[in-house]
Coordinates of N, CA and C in Angstrom, one line a residue:
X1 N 10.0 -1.1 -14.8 CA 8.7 -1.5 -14.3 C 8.7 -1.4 -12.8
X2 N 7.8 -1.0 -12.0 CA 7.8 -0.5 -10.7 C 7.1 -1.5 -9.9
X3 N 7.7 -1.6 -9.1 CA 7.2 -2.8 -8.2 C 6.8 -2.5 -6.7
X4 N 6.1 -3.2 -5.6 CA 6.4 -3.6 -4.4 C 6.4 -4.8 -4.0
X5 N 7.4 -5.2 -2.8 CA 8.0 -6.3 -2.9 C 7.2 -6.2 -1.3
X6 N 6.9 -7.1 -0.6 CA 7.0 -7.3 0.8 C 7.5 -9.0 1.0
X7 N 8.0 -8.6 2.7 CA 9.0 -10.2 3.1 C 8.5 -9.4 4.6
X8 N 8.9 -11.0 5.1 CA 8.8 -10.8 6.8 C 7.3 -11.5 7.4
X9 N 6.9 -11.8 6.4 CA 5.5 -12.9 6.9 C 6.2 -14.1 7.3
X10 N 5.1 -15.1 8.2 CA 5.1 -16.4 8.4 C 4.4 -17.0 9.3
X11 N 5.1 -17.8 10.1 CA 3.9 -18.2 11.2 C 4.2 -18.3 12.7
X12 N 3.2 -17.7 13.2 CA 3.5 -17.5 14.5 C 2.4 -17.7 15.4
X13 N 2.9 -18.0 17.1 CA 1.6 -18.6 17.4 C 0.9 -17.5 18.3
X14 N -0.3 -17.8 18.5 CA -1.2 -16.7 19.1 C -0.7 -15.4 20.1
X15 N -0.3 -14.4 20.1 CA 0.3 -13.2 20.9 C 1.5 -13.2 21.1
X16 N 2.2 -13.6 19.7 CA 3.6 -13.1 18.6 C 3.4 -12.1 18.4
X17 N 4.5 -12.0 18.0 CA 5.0 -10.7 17.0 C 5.6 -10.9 15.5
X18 N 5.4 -10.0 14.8 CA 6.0 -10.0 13.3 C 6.2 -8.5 12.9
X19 N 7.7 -8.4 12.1 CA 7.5 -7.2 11.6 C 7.5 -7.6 10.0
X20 N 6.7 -6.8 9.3 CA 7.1 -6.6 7.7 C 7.6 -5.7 6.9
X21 N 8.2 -5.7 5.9 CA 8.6 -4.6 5.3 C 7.9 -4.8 4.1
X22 N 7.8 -3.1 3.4 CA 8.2 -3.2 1.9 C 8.6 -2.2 1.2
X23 N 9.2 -2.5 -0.1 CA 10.3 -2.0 -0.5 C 9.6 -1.8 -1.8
X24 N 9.5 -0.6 -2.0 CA 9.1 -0.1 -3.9 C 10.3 0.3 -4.6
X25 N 10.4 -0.1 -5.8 CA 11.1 -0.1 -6.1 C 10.9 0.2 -8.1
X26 N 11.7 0.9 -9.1 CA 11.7 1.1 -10.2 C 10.4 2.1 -10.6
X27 N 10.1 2.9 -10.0 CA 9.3 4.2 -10.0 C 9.8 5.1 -10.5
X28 N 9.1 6.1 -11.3 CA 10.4 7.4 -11.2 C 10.0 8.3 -10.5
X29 N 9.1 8.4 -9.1 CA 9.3 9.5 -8.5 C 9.3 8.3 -6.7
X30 N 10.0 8.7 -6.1 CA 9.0 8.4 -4.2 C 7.9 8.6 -3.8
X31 N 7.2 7.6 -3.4 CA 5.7 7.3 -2.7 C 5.8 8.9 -2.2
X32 N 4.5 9.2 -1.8 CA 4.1 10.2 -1.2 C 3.4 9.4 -0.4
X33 N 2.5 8.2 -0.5 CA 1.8 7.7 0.9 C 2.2 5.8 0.5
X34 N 2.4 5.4 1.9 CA 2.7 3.7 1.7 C 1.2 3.7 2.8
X35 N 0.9 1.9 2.4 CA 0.2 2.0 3.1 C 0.2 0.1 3.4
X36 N -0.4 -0.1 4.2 CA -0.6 -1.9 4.3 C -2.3 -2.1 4.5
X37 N -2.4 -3.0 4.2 CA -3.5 -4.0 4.1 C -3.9 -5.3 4.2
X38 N -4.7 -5.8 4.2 CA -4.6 -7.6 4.8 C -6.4 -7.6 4.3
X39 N -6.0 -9.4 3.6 CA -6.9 -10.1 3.5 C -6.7 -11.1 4.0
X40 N -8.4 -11.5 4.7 CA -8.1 -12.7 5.5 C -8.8 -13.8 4.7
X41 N -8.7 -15.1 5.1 CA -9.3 -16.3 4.1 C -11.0 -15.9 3.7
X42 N -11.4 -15.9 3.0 CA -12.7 -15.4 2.9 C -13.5 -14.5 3.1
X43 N -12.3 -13.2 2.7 CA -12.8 -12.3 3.7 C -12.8 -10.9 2.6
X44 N -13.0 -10.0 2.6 CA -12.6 -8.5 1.6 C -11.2 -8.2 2.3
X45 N -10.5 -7.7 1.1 CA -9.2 -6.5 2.0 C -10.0 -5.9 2.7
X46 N -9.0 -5.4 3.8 CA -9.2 -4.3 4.7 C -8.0 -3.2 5.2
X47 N -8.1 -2.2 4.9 CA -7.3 -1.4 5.1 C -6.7 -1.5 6.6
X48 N -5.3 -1.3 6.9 CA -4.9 -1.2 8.5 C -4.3 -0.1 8.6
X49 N -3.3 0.4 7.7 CA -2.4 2.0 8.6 C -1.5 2.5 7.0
X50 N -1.6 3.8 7.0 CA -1.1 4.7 6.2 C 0.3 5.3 6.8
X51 N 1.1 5.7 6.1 CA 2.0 6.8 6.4 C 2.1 7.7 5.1
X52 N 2.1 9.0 5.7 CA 2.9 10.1 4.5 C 3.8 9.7 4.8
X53 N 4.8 9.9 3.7 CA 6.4 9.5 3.6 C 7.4 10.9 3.9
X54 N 5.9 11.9 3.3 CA 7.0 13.1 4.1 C 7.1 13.9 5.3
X55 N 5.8 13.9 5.3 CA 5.5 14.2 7.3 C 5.8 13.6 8.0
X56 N 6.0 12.0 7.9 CA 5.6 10.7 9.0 C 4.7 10.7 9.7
X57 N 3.3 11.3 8.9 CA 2.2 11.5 9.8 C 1.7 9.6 9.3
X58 N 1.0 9.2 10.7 CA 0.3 8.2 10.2 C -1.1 7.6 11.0
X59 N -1.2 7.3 10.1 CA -3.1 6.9 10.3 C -3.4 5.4 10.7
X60 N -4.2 5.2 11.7 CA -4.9 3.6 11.6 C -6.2 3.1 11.3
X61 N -6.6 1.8 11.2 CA -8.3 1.4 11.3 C -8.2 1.6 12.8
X62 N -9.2 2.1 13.6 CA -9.2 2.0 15.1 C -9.5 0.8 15.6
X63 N -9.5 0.0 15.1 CA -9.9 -1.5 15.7 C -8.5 -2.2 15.7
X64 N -7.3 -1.7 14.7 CA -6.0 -2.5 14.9 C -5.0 -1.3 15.8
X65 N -5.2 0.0 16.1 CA -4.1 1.3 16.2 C -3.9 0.1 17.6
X66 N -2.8 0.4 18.1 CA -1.8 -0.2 19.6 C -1.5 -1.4 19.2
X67 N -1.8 -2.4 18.4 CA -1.7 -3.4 18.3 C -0.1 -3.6 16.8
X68 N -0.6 -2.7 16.2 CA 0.0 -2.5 14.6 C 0.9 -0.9 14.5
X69 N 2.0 -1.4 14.2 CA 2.3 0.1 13.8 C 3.0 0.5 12.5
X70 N 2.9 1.3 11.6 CA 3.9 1.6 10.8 C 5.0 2.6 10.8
X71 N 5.9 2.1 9.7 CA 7.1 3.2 10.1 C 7.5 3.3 8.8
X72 N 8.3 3.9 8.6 CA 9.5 4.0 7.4 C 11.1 4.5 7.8
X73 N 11.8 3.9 7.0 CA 13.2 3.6 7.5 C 13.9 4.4 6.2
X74 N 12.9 4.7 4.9 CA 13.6 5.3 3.6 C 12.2 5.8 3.1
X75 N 12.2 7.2 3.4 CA 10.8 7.7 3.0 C 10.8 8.0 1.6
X76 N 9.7 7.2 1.1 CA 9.0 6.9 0.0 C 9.8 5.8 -0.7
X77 N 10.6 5.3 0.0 CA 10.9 3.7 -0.8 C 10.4 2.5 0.3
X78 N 10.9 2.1 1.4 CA 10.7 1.2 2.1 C 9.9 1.8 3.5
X79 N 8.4 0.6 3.9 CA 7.8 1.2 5.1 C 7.7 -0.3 5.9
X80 N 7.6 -0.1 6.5 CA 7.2 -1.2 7.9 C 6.0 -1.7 8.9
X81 N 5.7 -3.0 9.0 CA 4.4 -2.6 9.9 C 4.7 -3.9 11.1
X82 N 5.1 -3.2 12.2 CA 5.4 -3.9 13.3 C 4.3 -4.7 13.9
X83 N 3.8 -6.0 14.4 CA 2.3 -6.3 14.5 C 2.7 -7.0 16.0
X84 N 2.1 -7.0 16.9 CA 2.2 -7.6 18.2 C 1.0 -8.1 18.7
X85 N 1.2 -8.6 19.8 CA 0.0 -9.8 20.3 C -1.3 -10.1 19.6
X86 N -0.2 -11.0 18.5 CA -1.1 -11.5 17.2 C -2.4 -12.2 17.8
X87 N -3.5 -12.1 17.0 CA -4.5 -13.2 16.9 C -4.8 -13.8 15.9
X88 N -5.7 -15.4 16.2 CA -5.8 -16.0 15.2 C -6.5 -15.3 13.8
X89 N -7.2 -14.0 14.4 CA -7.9 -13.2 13.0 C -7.4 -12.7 12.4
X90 N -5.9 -12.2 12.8 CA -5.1 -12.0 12.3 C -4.2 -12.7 11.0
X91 N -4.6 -13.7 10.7 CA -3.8 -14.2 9.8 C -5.0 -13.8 8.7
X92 N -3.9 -13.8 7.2 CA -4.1 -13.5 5.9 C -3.2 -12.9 5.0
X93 N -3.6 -12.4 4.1 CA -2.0 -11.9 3.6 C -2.2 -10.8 3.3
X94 N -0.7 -10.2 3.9 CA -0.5 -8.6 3.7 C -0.1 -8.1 2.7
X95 N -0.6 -6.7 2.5 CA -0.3 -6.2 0.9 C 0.0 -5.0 1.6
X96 N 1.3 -4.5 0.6 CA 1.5 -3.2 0.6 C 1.1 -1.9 -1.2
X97 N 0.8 -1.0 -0.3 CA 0.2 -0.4 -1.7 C 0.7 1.1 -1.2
X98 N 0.7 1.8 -2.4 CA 1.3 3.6 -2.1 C 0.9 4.4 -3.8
X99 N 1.1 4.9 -3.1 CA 1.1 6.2 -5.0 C 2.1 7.3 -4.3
X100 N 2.0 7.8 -5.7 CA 2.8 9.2 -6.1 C 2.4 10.3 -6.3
X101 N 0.7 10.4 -5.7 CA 0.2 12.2 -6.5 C 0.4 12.9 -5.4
X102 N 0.0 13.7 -5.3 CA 0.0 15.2 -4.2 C -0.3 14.4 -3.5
X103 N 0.2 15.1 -2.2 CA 0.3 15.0 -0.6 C -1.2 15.3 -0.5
X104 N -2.1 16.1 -1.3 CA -3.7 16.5 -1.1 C -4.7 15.3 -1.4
X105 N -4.1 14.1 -2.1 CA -4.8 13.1 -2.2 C -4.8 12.5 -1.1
X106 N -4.4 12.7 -0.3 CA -4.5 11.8 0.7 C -3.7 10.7 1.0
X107 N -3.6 10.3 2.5 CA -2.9 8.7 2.7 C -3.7 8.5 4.0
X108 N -4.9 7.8 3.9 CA -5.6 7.1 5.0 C -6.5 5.9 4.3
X109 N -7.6 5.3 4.9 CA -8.3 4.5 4.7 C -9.4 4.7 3.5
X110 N -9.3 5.9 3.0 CA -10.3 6.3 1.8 C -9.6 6.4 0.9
X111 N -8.1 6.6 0.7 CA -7.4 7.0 -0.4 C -7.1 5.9 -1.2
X112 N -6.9 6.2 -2.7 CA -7.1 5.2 -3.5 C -5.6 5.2 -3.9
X113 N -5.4 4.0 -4.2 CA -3.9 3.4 -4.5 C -3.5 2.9 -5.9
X114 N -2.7 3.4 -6.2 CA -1.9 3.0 -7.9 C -1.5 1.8 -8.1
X115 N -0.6 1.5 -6.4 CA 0.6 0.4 -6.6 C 0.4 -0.4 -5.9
X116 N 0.4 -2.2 -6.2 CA 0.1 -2.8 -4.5 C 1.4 -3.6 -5.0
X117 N 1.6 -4.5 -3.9 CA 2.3 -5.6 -4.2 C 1.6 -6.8 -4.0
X118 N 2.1 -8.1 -3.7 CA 1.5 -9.3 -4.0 C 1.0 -10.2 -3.0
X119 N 1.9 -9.1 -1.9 CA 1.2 -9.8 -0.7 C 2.6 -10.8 -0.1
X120 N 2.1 -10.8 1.6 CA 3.1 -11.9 2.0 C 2.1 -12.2 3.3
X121 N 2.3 -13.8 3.2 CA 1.3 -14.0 4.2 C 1.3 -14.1 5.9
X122 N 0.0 -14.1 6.6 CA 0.7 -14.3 7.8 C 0.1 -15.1 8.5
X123 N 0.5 -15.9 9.1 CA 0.0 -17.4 10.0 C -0.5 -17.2 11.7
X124 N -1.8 -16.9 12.3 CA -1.2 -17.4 13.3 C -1.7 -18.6 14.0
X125 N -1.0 -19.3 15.0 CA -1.9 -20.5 15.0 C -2.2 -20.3 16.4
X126 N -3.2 -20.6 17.2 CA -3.8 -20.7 18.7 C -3.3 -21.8 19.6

């Protein structure tokens, strides 16, 4: 059974930092795209930053790019998203999500995703 796991949330106070990871795991092939996302309390997901896992090409919402970054440290198992001079809007919880079709499906903000995880939350306080 194929999973993603994310860790590395918590709480922090207004223009922190956090990094998160996540780790897919029991798939039988490697992501071709990871990706993160965040809901905030009453609010819809919203997509923040993609990576191909084979390029290392990566994509942002333009409202979070300099602020947020992602990375990957094991392409198409584990990706990362470094977050700096947090704001209170910032908190909610993060989800990581990716698939496994062609590299032609895409990995940005329109692309549709197979796998999420459950989320790990993020605090910040002012």
């Amino acid at each position: 059974q194929g999973r993603l796991v994310e860790s590395g949330g918590g709480s922090v106070p207004d223009g922190g930092s956090l990094r998160l990871s996540c780790e897919r795991s029991g798939y039988r092939l490697k992501a071709n795209c990871m990706a993160w996302f965040r809901q905030g309390p009453g609010q819809e997901r919203e997509w923040i930053a993609a990576i191909h896992t084979g390029l290392g090409e990566t994509h942002y919402a333009g409202s979070l790019e300099g602020r947020f970054t992602i990375s990957q440290d094991n392409a198409g198992i584990s990706a990362q998203l470094q977050m700096s001079n947090l704001r209170s809007e910032d908190t909610g919880l993060y989800i990581c999500a990716s698939h496994d079709r062609g590299f032609w499906d895409g990995c940005d903000g329109d692309t549709t995703f197979d796998n999420w995880g459950q989320g790990t939350q993020v605090t910040v306080s002012s």
